[in-house]
Amino acid sequence: MPGLAPLGHRQPRVHHQVAGAVDFERGEEALDIAWTAGATLLDWQCDVVRQGMARTETGRWAAREVGLLVARQNGKTASIEVVELAWMLKEPGVHILHTAHEFQTALESMGRLQGLINSHPLLEDQVDSIRIGNGKEWIRLKNGSEIRYRTRTKSGLRGFSVDRLVIDEAMIWSKASQAAIRPLLTTAKNLQIWYLGSAADAEVHEHCGKWASLRDAAMSANPPKNLLWMEWSAPEPPARTDDALADIEARAAWRADPNTWAAANPSLGHEVEPGYALVSHEYIEDELDSFRNALEEWEIERLSYGRWPSSHAAHEPIIKGWSDMRNRSPRLTGPIAVGLELSPDRRRWVFAAAQRTDDGRTHVEVGWPESSPDGSGLTNDQAVAFVVRMAEAWDPVAVVIDSRSPTAVIVPKLIAVGIEPEKATTPQMAAWSGGFLDDAVAGLLSHTDQPALTRAVETVVKRDLPQGDFVWTRTDDGSTAPMIAATLAHGGLVSFGYETATERALPSAGGRRSTPTTPTRSSDLDLLSIGF
């Protein structure tokens, strides 16, 4: 009874939407362009375009990261090709990097986008040049927009910058490749990263860590506010019992149930042209039969019932006893050092300050200007203005940044207003990360238990360096940025503060009324809404 068989589900089984999405106009424009080009899209593919291109009230992408997990052959790349075409036409000068693990996969994506463009004279007339060859493929438009296609390597992605990044075959993305790509994103003004892939098999995909971490984040109790995750996967199989034979039969029934197929294959049975569906019930039946000796692999590939790495299940905090160092009314004395950190996605600034207490500890706090209670959405000029306010109020012994971080983008602006920042090298960052950890272990730190800083301390992990030392690992969403900013401030105070004997306490909101031009600090628990 093929006509009565369930069709692929439009709604993803695992779905984390972005709360700040209010403007869906750009997605509708993208779909209009695609239909003008003669593209055929299923409802679920249109939903991906609409939600992925949604914007906030300020015009930024609501989702900084978009994760799309769908079983193979369902047409997951059709959505991103529509998005890419709209980016190029609607945003003159935009630079896009489309990467894949296999060269053939990248080339096929390029061919489909080229086909969309060539399908209509008005679109075809927009093309400036197309290059195919030598592993450096691109499509450039007359308006200055371009998309490049590359495979992911350790070093083959350097030498240019991008505004949008597409990671196809996201279940295979090594840390070395991630490191090679990260510098390309430092100048993006409205960055968005799309990840496309199928379920991970940890026994086959040794580099599925990033893919797994995105999924974990989307399914966590507090998912990132700027992550859109859409996953079509089978519901959980029947739980095991004490009856082994019954378990085998129940698992077989779950595996062969067309409703299970429909949950994991959104294109199942939906015709894209008369008499043809991307995935048919007959195809799955035949495929299941051919995998009868490799059923677990079939469940991963067709049902997206992944074998995910267990390393993402839990994280043991590196710093124990953080809560024991809480001091909500510190007696502060001596010079101040300031640390600055811009998250890799360039969406969140964090400002930290360090100063000694009268009992010999080092007190650290993070804060932001009143206009941005969590540091998100600040422009570089606004960040510089806030640093100027801190410098005028405190005359810090050092304003410190990591020279190899995105924060370095404001160095010329700081110098232009008379502030010469200390630019920490990688060896210095390693020494300061170790020093921060040593002081924490010895109980020599002090803090007011600010939620953002405490969360960062609880989740940060080490990145081991070849010399045997380490630095803190940056997360793209900036969740560990408060930890790094505090480490910079702490390191700056240790390195430059001992030469200064003048006492200069942090301004206290409890002792005087602060003015709009002066950063304030308070002994209250939640300092994030008022800055320092």
PDB file of N, CA and C in Angstrom, residues 81 103-113:
ATOM      1  N   GLU A  81      22.402  25.997  -1.003  1.00  0.00           N
ATOM      2  CA  GLU A  81      22.676  26.578  -2.319  1.00  0.00           C
ATOM      3  C   GLU A  81      21.748  27.757  -2.593  1.00  0.00           C
ATOM      4  N   PHE A 103      36.782  16.478  -2.153  1.00  0.00           N
ATOM      5  CA  PHE A 103      36.781  17.455  -3.236  1.00  0.00           C
ATOM      6  C   PHE A 103      35.561  17.293  -4.136  1.00  0.00           C
ATOM      7  N   GLN A 104      35.181  16.056  -4.414  1.00  0.00           N
ATOM      8  CA  GLN A 104      34.049  15.808  -5.300  1.00  0.00           C
ATOM      9  C   GLN A 104      32.760  16.388  -4.732  1.00  0.00           C
ATOM     10  N   THR A 105      32.601  16.330  -3.401  1.00  0.00           N
ATOM     11  CA  THR A 105      31.419  16.895  -2.770  1.00  0.00           C
ATOM     12  C   THR A 105      31.362  18.405  -2.979  1.00  0.00           C
ATOM     13  N   ALA A 106      32.492  19.077  -2.804  1.00  0.00           N
ATOM     14  CA  ALA A 106      32.541  20.523  -3.015  1.00  0.00           C
ATOM     15  C   ALA A 106      32.254  20.870  -4.473  1.00  0.00           C
ATOM     16  N   LEU A 107      32.811  20.082  -5.390  1.00  0.00           N
ATOM     17  CA  LEU A 107      32.624  20.338  -6.817  1.00  0.00           C
ATOM     18  C   LEU A 107      31.167  20.153  -7.224  1.00  0.00           C
ATOM     19  N   GLU A 108      30.515  19.157  -6.649  1.00  0.00           N
ATOM     20  CA  GLU A 108      29.102  18.929  -6.956  1.00  0.00           C
ATOM     21  C   GLU A 108      28.240  20.083  -6.463  1.00  0.00           C
ATOM     22  N   SER A 109      28.552  20.617  -5.298  1.00  0.00           N
ATOM     23  CA  SER A 109      27.803  21.761  -4.785  1.00  0.00           C
ATOM     24  C   SER A 109      27.985  22.975  -5.685  1.00  0.00           C
ATOM     25  N   MET A 110      29.211  23.169  -6.161  1.00  0.00           N
ATOM     26  CA  MET A 110      29.468  24.274  -7.077  1.00  0.00           C
ATOM     27  C   MET A 110      28.664  24.103  -8.359  1.00  0.00           C
ATOM     28  N   GLY A 111      28.631  22.881  -8.874  1.00  0.00           N
ATOM     29  CA  GLY A 111      27.898  22.623 -10.107  1.00  0.00           C
ATOM     30  C   GLY A 111      26.413  22.909  -9.974  1.00  0.00           C
ATOM     31  N   ARG A 112      25.841  22.569  -8.811  1.00  0.00           N
ATOM     32  CA  ARG A 112      24.417  22.825  -8.619  1.00  0.00           C
ATOM     33  C   ARG A 112      24.131  24.319  -8.518  1.00  0.00           C
ATOM     34  N   LEU A 113      25.008  25.071  -7.823  1.00  0.00           N
ATOM     35  CA  LEU A 113      24.804  26.513  -7.741  1.00  0.00           C
ATOM     36  C   LEU A 113      24.980  27.162  -9.108  1.00  0.00           C
TER      37      LEU A 113
END
